[in-house]
């Protein structure tokens, strides 16, 4: 399994920005994704990236506001979150897929599509 360490969560007001970071212990990841879970809700996909194919995916609720990127030199994946809304409040998790089974997740945003390593989560709270 890949070790993942997230950072960058916090509390902001509506309209604010945060950047989440996810450091990985290996270069051998095929896909990376950010997922979130709000209290009382299911885990949902936020953004996914398949660098080998030059592909990214976003949940409809965050399109145009969030950007996922990967810095290969730093072995880190980022989630830039702008124009944050109270409904973005959740625990955010970074996940890695180390086989091509994760590639369908770029479009499906399903956490069950091939992600075999998960971080501990970082809390994002957006107040109105």
mmCIF file of N, CA and C in Angstrom:
data_model
loop_
_atom_site.group_PDB
_atom_site.id
_atom_site.type_symbol
_atom_site.label_atom_id
_atom_site.label_comp_id
_atom_site.label_asym_id
_atom_site.label_seq_id
_atom_site.Cartn_x
_atom_site.Cartn_y
_atom_site.Cartn_z
ATOM 1 N N UNK A 1 0.823 -1.198 0.000
ATOM 2 C CA UNK A 1 0.000 0.000 0.000
ATOM 3 C C UNK A 1 0.859 1.250 0.000
ATOM 4 N N UNK A 2 0.291 2.309 -0.525
ATOM 5 C CA UNK A 2 0.961 3.599 -0.580
ATOM 6 C C UNK A 2 0.601 4.391 0.667
ATOM 7 N N UNK A 3 1.595 5.027 1.252
ATOM 8 C CA UNK A 3 1.309 5.907 2.388
ATOM 9 C C UNK A 3 0.966 7.295 1.875
ATOM 10 N N UNK A 4 -0.112 7.837 2.407
ATOM 11 C CA UNK A 4 -0.594 9.150 1.987
ATOM 12 C C UNK A 4 -0.731 10.047 3.199
ATOM 13 N N UNK A 5 -0.261 11.268 3.076
ATOM 14 C CA UNK A 5 -0.352 12.226 4.178
ATOM 15 C C UNK A 5 -0.979 13.505 3.655
ATOM 16 N N UNK A 6 -2.163 13.824 4.159
ATOM 17 C CA UNK A 6 -2.870 15.020 3.735
ATOM 18 C C UNK A 6 -2.570 16.182 4.667
ATOM 19 N N UNK A 7 -2.694 17.374 4.116
ATOM 20 C CA UNK A 7 -2.591 18.591 4.917
ATOM 21 C C UNK A 7 -3.326 19.706 4.181
ATOM 22 N N UNK A 8 -3.542 20.804 4.908
ATOM 23 C CA UNK A 8 -4.114 21.976 4.266
ATOM 24 C C UNK A 8 -5.554 22.276 4.601
ATOM 25 N N UNK A 9 -6.195 21.403 5.358
ATOM 26 C CA UNK A 9 -7.574 21.691 5.741
ATOM 27 C C UNK A 9 -7.638 22.839 6.735
ATOM 28 N N UNK A 10 -8.857 23.274 7.008
ATOM 29 C CA UNK A 10 -9.036 24.358 7.961
ATOM 30 C C UNK A 10 -10.425 24.934 7.872
ATOM 31 N N UNK A 11 -10.584 26.093 8.489
ATOM 32 C CA UNK A 11 -11.877 26.781 8.503
ATOM 33 C C UNK A 11 -11.776 28.078 7.736
ATOM 34 N N UNK A 12 -12.722 28.304 6.837
ATOM 35 C CA UNK A 12 -12.768 29.538 6.056
ATOM 36 C C UNK A 12 -14.208 30.013 5.960
ATOM 37 N N UNK A 13 -14.372 31.236 5.535
ATOM 38 C CA UNK A 13 -15.707 31.773 5.307
ATOM 39 C C UNK A 13 -16.115 31.518 3.862
ATOM 40 N N UNK A 14 -17.399 31.615 3.630
ATOM 41 C CA UNK A 14 -17.927 31.439 2.280
ATOM 42 C C UNK A 14 -17.180 32.348 1.304
ATOM 43 N N UNK A 15 -16.804 31.753 0.179
ATOM 44 C CA UNK A 15 -16.064 32.493 -0.829
ATOM 45 C C UNK A 15 -14.557 32.391 -0.698
ATOM 46 N N UNK A 16 -14.108 31.817 0.396
ATOM 47 C CA UNK A 16 -12.673 31.695 0.633
ATOM 48 C C UNK A 16 -12.049 30.552 -0.149
ATOM 49 N N UNK A 17 -10.743 30.389 0.048
ATOM 50 C CA UNK A 17 -9.987 29.362 -0.674
ATOM 51 C C UNK A 17 -9.121 28.567 0.290
ATOM 52 N N UNK A 18 -8.882 27.322 -0.088
ATOM 53 C CA UNK A 18 -7.951 26.461 0.609
ATOM 54 C C UNK A 18 -7.246 25.591 -0.416
ATOM 55 N N UNK A 19 -6.035 25.166 -0.095
ATOM 56 C CA UNK A 19 -5.350 24.198 -0.940
ATOM 57 C C UNK A 19 -4.973 22.989 -0.104
ATOM 58 N N UNK A 20 -5.504 21.855 -0.484
ATOM 59 C CA UNK A 20 -5.163 20.605 0.177
ATOM 60 C C UNK A 20 -3.979 19.956 -0.532
ATOM 61 N N UNK A 21 -3.116 19.340 0.257
ATOM 62 C CA UNK A 21 -1.964 18.633 -0.287
ATOM 63 C C UNK A 21 -1.996 17.177 0.163
ATOM 64 N N UNK A 22 -1.492 16.309 -0.688
ATOM 65 C CA UNK A 22 -1.424 14.881 -0.362
ATOM 66 C C UNK A 22 -0.068 14.370 -0.828
ATOM 67 N N UNK A 23 0.796 14.103 0.136
ATOM 68 C CA UNK A 23 2.096 13.555 -0.179
ATOM 69 C C UNK A 23 2.039 12.042 -0.248
ATOM 70 N N UNK A 24 2.696 11.462 -1.252
ATOM 71 C CA UNK A 24 2.679 10.012 -1.426
ATOM 72 C C UNK A 24 4.078 9.439 -1.198
ATOM 73 N N UNK A 25 4.122 8.182 -0.820
ATOM 74 C CA UNK A 25 5.405 7.541 -0.492
ATOM 75 C C UNK A 25 6.043 6.876 -1.700
ATOM 76 N N UNK A 26 5.368 6.927 -2.862
ATOM 77 C CA UNK A 26 5.877 6.247 -4.041
ATOM 78 C C UNK A 26 5.444 6.971 -5.302
ATOM 79 N N UNK A 27 6.209 6.764 -6.358
ATOM 80 C CA UNK A 27 5.833 7.315 -7.652
ATOM 81 C C UNK A 27 4.891 6.380 -8.406
ATOM 82 N N UNK A 28 4.737 5.154 -7.904
ATOM 83 C CA UNK A 28 4.012 4.141 -8.661
ATOM 84 C C UNK A 28 2.517 4.165 -8.401
ATOM 85 N N UNK A 29 1.918 5.337 -8.545
ATOM 86 C CA UNK A 29 0.462 5.439 -8.484
ATOM 87 C C UNK A 29 -0.061 5.711 -9.878
ATOM 88 N N UNK A 30 -1.192 5.117 -10.199
ATOM 89 C CA UNK A 30 -1.798 5.313 -11.513
ATOM 90 C C UNK A 30 -2.799 6.465 -11.457
ATOM 91 N N UNK A 31 -3.641 6.443 -10.441
ATOM 92 C CA UNK A 31 -4.647 7.488 -10.259
ATOM 93 C C UNK A 31 -4.538 8.041 -8.852
ATOM 94 N N UNK A 32 -4.935 9.272 -8.703
ATOM 95 C CA UNK A 32 -5.087 9.877 -7.398
ATOM 96 C C UNK A 32 -6.447 10.547 -7.362
ATOM 97 N N UNK A 33 -7.019 10.578 -6.165
ATOM 98 C CA UNK A 33 -8.332 11.199 -6.072
ATOM 99 C C UNK A 33 -8.539 11.870 -4.732
ATOM 100 N N UNK A 34 -9.408 12.839 -4.728
ATOM 101 C CA UNK A 34 -9.881 13.476 -3.505
ATOM 102 C C UNK A 34 -11.357 13.129 -3.341
ATOM 103 N N UNK A 35 -11.678 12.682 -2.156
ATOM 104 C CA UNK A 35 -13.044 12.315 -1.823
ATOM 105 C C UNK A 35 -13.426 13.033 -0.544
ATOM 106 N N UNK A 36 -14.712 13.161 -0.281
ATOM 107 C CA UNK A 36 -15.134 13.839 0.937
ATOM 108 C C UNK A 36 -16.362 13.174 1.522
ATOM 109 N N UNK A 37 -16.488 13.343 2.824
ATOM 110 C CA UNK A 37 -17.642 12.807 3.519
ATOM 111 C C UNK A 37 -18.125 13.808 4.538
ATOM 112 N N UNK A 38 -19.321 14.292 4.335
ATOM 113 C CA UNK A 38 -19.949 15.186 5.297
ATOM 114 C C UNK A 38 -20.689 14.350 6.336
ATOM 115 N N UNK A 39 -20.948 14.954 7.473
ATOM 116 C CA UNK A 39 -21.640 14.242 8.543
ATOM 117 C C UNK A 39 -23.003 13.771 8.054
ATOM 118 N N UNK A 40 -23.265 12.503 8.224
ATOM 119 C CA UNK A 40 -24.547 11.934 7.842
ATOM 120 C C UNK A 40 -24.695 11.619 6.375
ATOM 121 N N UNK A 41 -23.612 11.811 5.603
ATOM 122 C CA UNK A 41 -23.681 11.558 4.170
ATOM 123 C C UNK A 41 -22.648 10.518 3.762
ATOM 124 N N UNK A 42 -22.822 9.991 2.565
ATOM 125 C CA UNK A 42 -21.895 8.992 2.053
ATOM 126 C C UNK A 42 -20.630 9.649 1.513
ATOM 127 N N UNK A 43 -19.589 8.835 1.431
ATOM 128 C CA UNK A 43 -18.345 9.272 0.813
ATOM 129 C C UNK A 43 -18.599 9.559 -0.667
ATOM 130 N N UNK A 44 -18.141 10.708 -1.144
ATOM 131 C CA UNK A 44 -18.369 11.056 -2.538
ATOM 132 C C UNK A 44 -17.077 11.535 -3.184
ATOM 133 N N UNK A 45 -16.990 11.307 -4.490
ATOM 134 C CA UNK A 45 -15.838 11.763 -5.234
ATOM 135 C C UNK A 45 -15.877 13.259 -5.460
ATOM 136 N N UNK A 46 -14.729 13.898 -5.357
ATOM 137 C CA UNK A 46 -14.611 15.336 -5.576
ATOM 138 C C UNK A 46 -13.823 15.614 -6.849
ATOM 139 N N UNK A 47 -12.628 15.035 -6.923
ATOM 140 C CA UNK A 47 -11.772 15.250 -8.086
ATOM 141 C C UNK A 47 -10.821 14.078 -8.217
ATOM 142 N N UNK A 48 -10.530 13.712 -9.451
ATOM 143 C CA UNK A 48 -9.637 12.581 -9.725
ATOM 144 C C UNK A 48 -8.666 12.961 -10.824
ATOM 145 N N UNK A 49 -7.521 12.280 -10.825
ATOM 146 C CA UNK A 49 -6.514 12.576 -11.830
ATOM 147 C C UNK A 49 -5.801 11.304 -12.246
ATOM 148 N N UNK A 50 -5.590 11.168 -13.548
ATOM 149 C CA UNK A 50 -4.845 10.066 -14.137
ATOM 150 C C UNK A 50 -3.752 10.707 -14.979
ATOM 151 N N UNK A 51 -2.622 11.005 -14.360
ATOM 152 C CA UNK A 51 -1.573 11.750 -15.061
ATOM 153 C C UNK A 51 -1.076 11.053 -16.326
ATOM 154 N N UNK A 52 -1.033 9.725 -16.291
ATOM 155 C CA UNK A 52 -0.532 9.008 -17.457
ATOM 156 C C UNK A 52 -1.372 9.203 -18.698
ATOM 157 N N UNK A 53 -2.651 9.487 -18.486
ATOM 158 C CA UNK A 53 -3.541 9.717 -19.608
ATOM 159 C C UNK A 53 -3.914 11.171 -19.791
ATOM 160 N N UNK A 54 -3.357 12.020 -18.936
ATOM 161 C CA UNK A 54 -3.685 13.446 -19.022
ATOM 162 C C UNK A 54 -5.137 13.734 -18.726
ATOM 163 N N UNK A 55 -5.721 12.950 -17.824
ATOM 164 C CA UNK A 55 -7.149 13.073 -17.553
ATOM 165 C C UNK A 55 -7.410 13.541 -16.127
ATOM 166 N N UNK A 56 -8.439 14.353 -15.987
ATOM 167 C CA UNK A 56 -8.948 14.730 -14.679
ATOM 168 C C UNK A 56 -10.464 14.609 -14.693
ATOM 169 N N UNK A 57 -11.022 14.450 -13.504
ATOM 170 C CA UNK A 57 -12.469 14.379 -13.369
ATOM 171 C C UNK A 57 -12.920 15.188 -12.173
ATOM 172 N N UNK A 58 -14.098 15.756 -12.254
ATOM 173 C CA UNK A 58 -14.623 16.580 -11.175
ATOM 174 C C UNK A 58 -16.100 16.266 -10.948
ATOM 175 N N UNK A 59 -16.495 16.325 -9.701
ATOM 176 C CA UNK A 59 -17.908 16.259 -9.386
ATOM 177 C C UNK A 59 -18.584 17.523 -9.916
ATOM 178 N N UNK A 60 -19.818 17.386 -10.348
ATOM 179 C CA UNK A 60 -20.531 18.550 -10.900
ATOM 180 C C UNK A 60 -20.585 19.695 -9.900
ATOM 181 N N UNK A 61 -20.671 19.366 -8.636
ATOM 182 C CA UNK A 61 -20.818 20.390 -7.600
ATOM 183 C C UNK A 61 -19.570 21.240 -7.408
ATOM 184 N N UNK A 62 -18.420 20.789 -7.921
ATOM 185 C CA UNK A 62 -17.187 21.553 -7.712
ATOM 186 C C UNK A 62 -16.558 22.034 -9.015
ATOM 187 N N UNK A 63 -17.124 21.666 -10.141
ATOM 188 C CA UNK A 63 -16.564 22.087 -11.436
ATOM 189 C C UNK A 63 -16.494 23.600 -11.517
ATOM 190 N N UNK A 64 -15.345 24.078 -11.965
ATOM 191 C CA UNK A 64 -15.142 25.518 -12.097
ATOM 192 C C UNK A 64 -14.642 26.178 -10.828
ATOM 193 N N UNK A 65 -14.672 25.430 -9.719
ATOM 194 C CA UNK A 65 -14.216 25.998 -8.448
ATOM 195 C C UNK A 65 -12.983 25.282 -7.902
ATOM 196 N N UNK A 66 -12.901 23.981 -8.131
ATOM 197 C CA UNK A 66 -11.801 23.171 -7.621
ATOM 198 C C UNK A 66 -10.897 22.733 -8.771
ATOM 199 N N UNK A 67 -9.609 22.590 -8.468
ATOM 200 C CA UNK A 67 -8.646 22.103 -9.453
ATOM 201 C C UNK A 67 -7.727 21.085 -8.814
ATOM 202 N N UNK A 68 -7.622 19.920 -9.437
ATOM 203 C CA UNK A 68 -6.702 18.888 -8.962
ATOM 204 C C UNK A 68 -5.453 18.928 -9.836
ATOM 205 N N UNK A 69 -4.298 18.756 -9.201
ATOM 206 C CA UNK A 69 -3.049 18.757 -9.949
ATOM 207 C C UNK A 69 -2.037 17.873 -9.248
ATOM 208 N N UNK A 70 -1.006 17.511 -9.983
ATOM 209 C CA UNK A 70 0.026 16.663 -9.404
ATOM 210 C C UNK A 70 1.393 17.245 -9.728
ATOM 211 N N UNK A 71 2.227 17.325 -8.719
ATOM 212 C CA UNK A 71 3.616 17.738 -8.885
ATOM 213 C C UNK A 71 4.466 16.474 -8.775
ATOM 214 N N UNK A 72 4.925 15.966 -9.907
ATOM 215 C CA UNK A 72 5.663 14.698 -9.893
ATOM 216 C C UNK A 72 6.986 14.823 -9.156
ATOM 217 N N UNK A 73 7.607 15.990 -9.249
ATOM 218 C CA UNK A 73 8.901 16.186 -8.597
ATOM 219 C C UNK A 73 8.772 16.078 -7.082
ATOM 220 N N UNK A 74 7.629 16.512 -6.566
ATOM 221 C CA UNK A 74 7.391 16.489 -5.125
ATOM 222 C C UNK A 74 6.549 15.301 -4.702
ATOM 223 N N UNK A 75 6.118 14.494 -5.662
ATOM 224 C CA UNK A 75 5.277 13.337 -5.343
ATOM 225 C C UNK A 75 4.057 13.754 -4.539
ATOM 226 N N UNK A 76 3.450 14.843 -4.966
ATOM 227 C CA UNK A 76 2.344 15.433 -4.200
ATOM 228 C C UNK A 76 1.189 15.756 -5.135
ATOM 229 N N UNK A 77 -0.014 15.507 -4.648
ATOM 230 C CA UNK A 77 -1.225 15.887 -5.358
ATOM 231 C C UNK A 77 -1.906 17.007 -4.587
ATOM 232 N N UNK A 78 -2.417 17.965 -5.309
ATOM 233 C CA UNK A 78 -3.048 19.128 -4.692
ATOM 234 C C UNK A 78 -4.526 19.215 -5.088
ATOM 235 N N UNK A 79 -5.285 19.827 -4.221
ATOM 236 C CA UNK A 79 -6.654 20.195 -4.552
ATOM 237 C C UNK A 79 -6.823 21.664 -4.194
ATOM 238 N N UNK A 80 -6.828 22.512 -5.209
ATOM 239 C CA UNK A 80 -7.069 23.939 -5.002
ATOM 240 C C UNK A 80 -8.573 24.162 -4.974
ATOM 241 N N UNK A 81 -9.052 24.708 -3.879
ATOM 242 C CA UNK A 81 -10.483 24.920 -3.705
ATOM 243 C C UNK A 81 -10.766 26.402 -3.583
ATOM 244 N N UNK A 82 -11.478 26.946 -4.536
ATOM 245 C CA UNK A 82 -11.850 28.364 -4.544
ATOM 246 C C UNK A 82 -13.365 28.510 -4.418
ATOM 247 N N UNK A 83 -13.781 29.695 -4.087
ATOM 248 C CA UNK A 83 -15.217 30.012 -3.967
ATOM 249 C C UNK A 83 -15.935 28.972 -3.108
ATOM 250 N N UNK A 84 -15.358 28.707 -1.972
ATOM 251 C CA UNK A 84 -15.905 27.658 -1.106
ATOM 252 C C UNK A 84 -17.286 28.029 -0.584
ATOM 253 N N UNK A 85 -18.111 26.999 -0.429
ATOM 254 C CA UNK A 85 -19.480 27.146 0.040
ATOM 255 C C UNK A 85 -19.672 26.312 1.312
ATOM 256 N N UNK A 86 -20.654 26.657 2.114
ATOM 257 C CA UNK A 86 -20.909 25.847 3.324
ATOM 258 C C UNK A 86 -21.128 24.369 3.000
ATOM 259 N N UNK A 87 -21.711 24.075 1.859
ATOM 260 C CA UNK A 87 -21.950 22.672 1.487
ATOM 261 C C UNK A 87 -20.670 21.918 1.130
ATOM 262 N N UNK A 88 -19.539 22.609 1.063
ATOM 263 C CA UNK A 88 -18.248 21.945 0.859
ATOM 264 C C UNK A 88 -17.667 21.431 2.181
ATOM 265 N N UNK A 89 -18.304 21.768 3.280
ATOM 266 C CA UNK A 89 -17.837 21.317 4.587
ATOM 267 C C UNK A 89 -17.870 19.804 4.680
ATOM 268 N N UNK A 90 -16.728 19.207 4.983
ATOM 269 C CA UNK A 90 -16.627 17.749 5.042
ATOM 270 C C UNK A 90 -15.214 17.365 5.464
ATOM 271 N N UNK A 91 -15.046 16.070 5.730
ATOM 272 C CA UNK A 91 -13.707 15.508 5.870
ATOM 273 C C UNK A 91 -13.257 15.116 4.471
ATOM 274 N N UNK A 92 -12.095 15.589 4.082
ATOM 275 C CA UNK A 92 -11.571 15.301 2.752
ATOM 276 C C UNK A 92 -10.474 14.250 2.849
ATOM 277 N N UNK A 93 -10.564 13.256 1.972
ATOM 278 C CA UNK A 93 -9.609 12.158 1.955
ATOM 279 C C UNK A 93 -8.902 12.092 0.610
ATOM 280 N N UNK A 94 -7.620 11.832 0.673
ATOM 281 C CA UNK A 94 -6.824 11.567 -0.507
ATOM 282 C C UNK A 94 -6.751 10.057 -0.689
ATOM 283 N N UNK A 95 -6.796 9.612 -1.941
ATOM 284 C CA UNK A 95 -6.724 8.189 -2.221
ATOM 285 C C UNK A 95 -5.834 7.943 -3.426
ATOM 286 N N UNK A 96 -5.228 6.762 -3.445
ATOM 287 C CA UNK A 96 -4.348 6.389 -4.551
ATOM 288 C C UNK A 96 -4.743 5.033 -5.105
ATOM 289 N N UNK A 97 -4.682 4.920 -6.401
ATOM 290 C CA UNK A 97 -4.876 3.646 -7.081
ATOM 291 C C UNK A 97 -3.580 3.255 -7.748
ATOM 292 N N UNK A 98 -3.120 2.038 -7.501
ATOM 293 C CA UNK A 98 -1.828 1.607 -8.028
ATOM 294 C C UNK A 98 -1.954 0.647 -9.203
ATOM 295 N N UNK A 99 -3.143 0.448 -9.689
ATOM 296 C CA UNK A 99 -3.326 -0.365 -10.892
ATOM 297 C C UNK A 99 -4.302 0.335 -11.827
ATOM 298 N N UNK A 100 -4.400 -0.179 -13.042
ATOM 299 C CA UNK A 100 -5.273 0.452 -14.031
ATOM 300 C C UNK A 100 -6.754 0.275 -13.692
ATOM 301 N N UNK A 101 -7.051 -0.500 -12.648
ATOM 302 C CA UNK A 101 -8.459 -0.644 -12.221
ATOM 303 C C UNK A 101 -9.061 0.684 -11.793
ATOM 304 N N UNK A 102 -8.191 1.648 -11.467
ATOM 305 C CA UNK A 102 -8.720 2.931 -10.985
ATOM 306 C C UNK A 102 -9.098 3.879 -12.116
ATOM 307 N N UNK A 103 -8.684 3.583 -13.340
ATOM 308 C CA UNK A 103 -8.909 4.528 -14.439
ATOM 309 C C UNK A 103 -10.392 4.861 -14.643
ATOM 310 N N UNK A 104 -11.310 3.907 -14.519
ATOM 311 C CA UNK A 104 -12.731 4.277 -14.664
ATOM 312 C C UNK A 104 -13.192 5.321 -13.660
ATOM 313 N N UNK A 105 -12.498 5.468 -12.561
ATOM 314 C CA UNK A 105 -12.909 6.426 -11.533
ATOM 315 C C UNK A 105 -12.766 7.868 -11.994
ATOM 316 N N UNK A 106 -11.952 8.086 -13.016
ATOM 317 C CA UNK A 106 -11.752 9.460 -13.485
ATOM 318 C C UNK A 106 -13.093 10.033 -13.949
ATOM 319 N N UNK A 107 -13.908 9.198 -14.536
ATOM 320 C CA UNK A 107 -15.234 9.631 -14.979
ATOM 321 C C UNK A 107 -16.315 9.306 -13.950
ATOM 322 N N UNK A 108 -16.191 8.141 -13.294
ATOM 323 C CA UNK A 108 -17.269 7.705 -12.400
ATOM 324 C C UNK A 108 -17.255 8.425 -11.062
ATOM 325 N N UNK A 109 -16.096 8.853 -10.606
ATOM 326 C CA UNK A 109 -15.905 9.486 -9.301
ATOM 327 C C UNK A 109 -16.244 8.545 -8.162
ATOM 328 N N UNK A 110 -16.310 7.259 -8.437
ATOM 329 C CA UNK A 110 -16.663 6.295 -7.388
ATOM 330 C C UNK A 110 -15.418 5.912 -6.577
ATOM 331 N N UNK A 111 -15.479 6.033 -5.251
ATOM 332 C CA UNK A 111 -14.325 5.641 -4.433
ATOM 333 C C UNK A 111 -14.026 4.152 -4.489
ATOM 334 N N UNK A 112 -14.997 3.358 -4.932
ATOM 335 C CA UNK A 112 -14.798 1.915 -4.994
ATOM 336 C C UNK A 112 -14.081 1.475 -6.274
ATOM 337 N N UNK A 113 -13.815 2.395 -7.176
ATOM 338 C CA UNK A 113 -13.184 2.055 -8.458
ATOM 339 C C UNK A 113 -11.664 2.041 -8.359
ATOM 340 N N UNK A 114 -11.135 1.031 -7.670
ATOM 341 C CA UNK A 114 -9.710 0.764 -7.752
ATOM 342 C C UNK A 114 -8.789 1.560 -6.854
ATOM 343 N N UNK A 115 -9.326 2.254 -5.852
ATOM 344 C CA UNK A 115 -8.434 2.976 -4.929
ATOM 345 C C UNK A 115 -8.068 2.049 -3.786
ATOM 346 N N UNK A 116 -6.772 1.788 -3.613
ATOM 347 C CA UNK A 116 -6.355 0.814 -2.608
ATOM 348 C C UNK A 116 -5.595 1.414 -1.437
ATOM 349 N N UNK A 117 -5.386 2.720 -1.462
ATOM 350 C CA UNK A 117 -4.710 3.368 -0.336
ATOM 351 C C UNK A 117 -5.414 4.671 -0.029
ATOM 352 N N UNK A 118 -5.572 4.946 1.262
ATOM 353 C CA UNK A 118 -6.303 6.132 1.702
ATOM 354 C C UNK A 118 -5.526 6.864 2.782
ATOM 355 N N UNK A 119 -5.651 8.193 2.752
ATOM 356 C CA UNK A 119 -5.069 9.001 3.800
ATOM 357 C C UNK A 119 -5.978 9.073 5.008
ATOM 358 N N UNK A 120 -5.533 9.800 6.007
ATOM 359 C CA UNK A 120 -6.272 9.858 7.271
ATOM 360 C C UNK A 120 -7.380 10.904 7.262
ATOM 361 N N UNK A 121 -7.353 11.775 6.276
ATOM 362 C CA UNK A 121 -8.387 12.792 6.144
ATOM 363 C C UNK A 121 -7.970 14.125 6.733
ATOM 364 N N UNK A 122 -8.521 15.186 6.174
ATOM 365 C CA UNK A 122 -8.307 16.534 6.685
ATOM 366 C C UNK A 122 -9.641 17.274 6.625
ATOM 367 N N UNK A 123 -9.967 17.965 7.692
ATOM 368 C CA UNK A 123 -11.274 18.606 7.816
ATOM 369 C C UNK A 123 -11.294 19.961 7.131
ATOM 370 N N UNK A 124 -12.340 20.188 6.363
ATOM 371 C CA UNK A 124 -12.594 21.493 5.748
ATOM 372 C C UNK A 124 -13.945 21.977 6.261
ATOM 373 N N UNK A 125 -13.951 23.171 6.828
ATOM 374 C CA UNK A 125 -15.180 23.758 7.351
ATOM 375 C C UNK A 125 -15.371 25.128 6.736
ATOM 376 N N UNK A 126 -16.522 25.335 6.112
ATOM 377 C CA UNK A 126 -16.833 26.609 5.475
ATOM 378 C C UNK A 126 -18.039 27.211 6.183
ATOM 379 N N UNK A 127 -17.855 28.386 6.726
ATOM 380 C CA UNK A 127 -18.931 29.040 7.471
ATOM 381 C C UNK A 127 -19.572 30.129 6.621
ATOM 382 N N UNK A 128 -20.849 30.337 6.874
ATOM 383 C CA UNK A 128 -21.575 31.349 6.091
ATOM 384 C C UNK A 128 -21.488 32.711 6.751
#
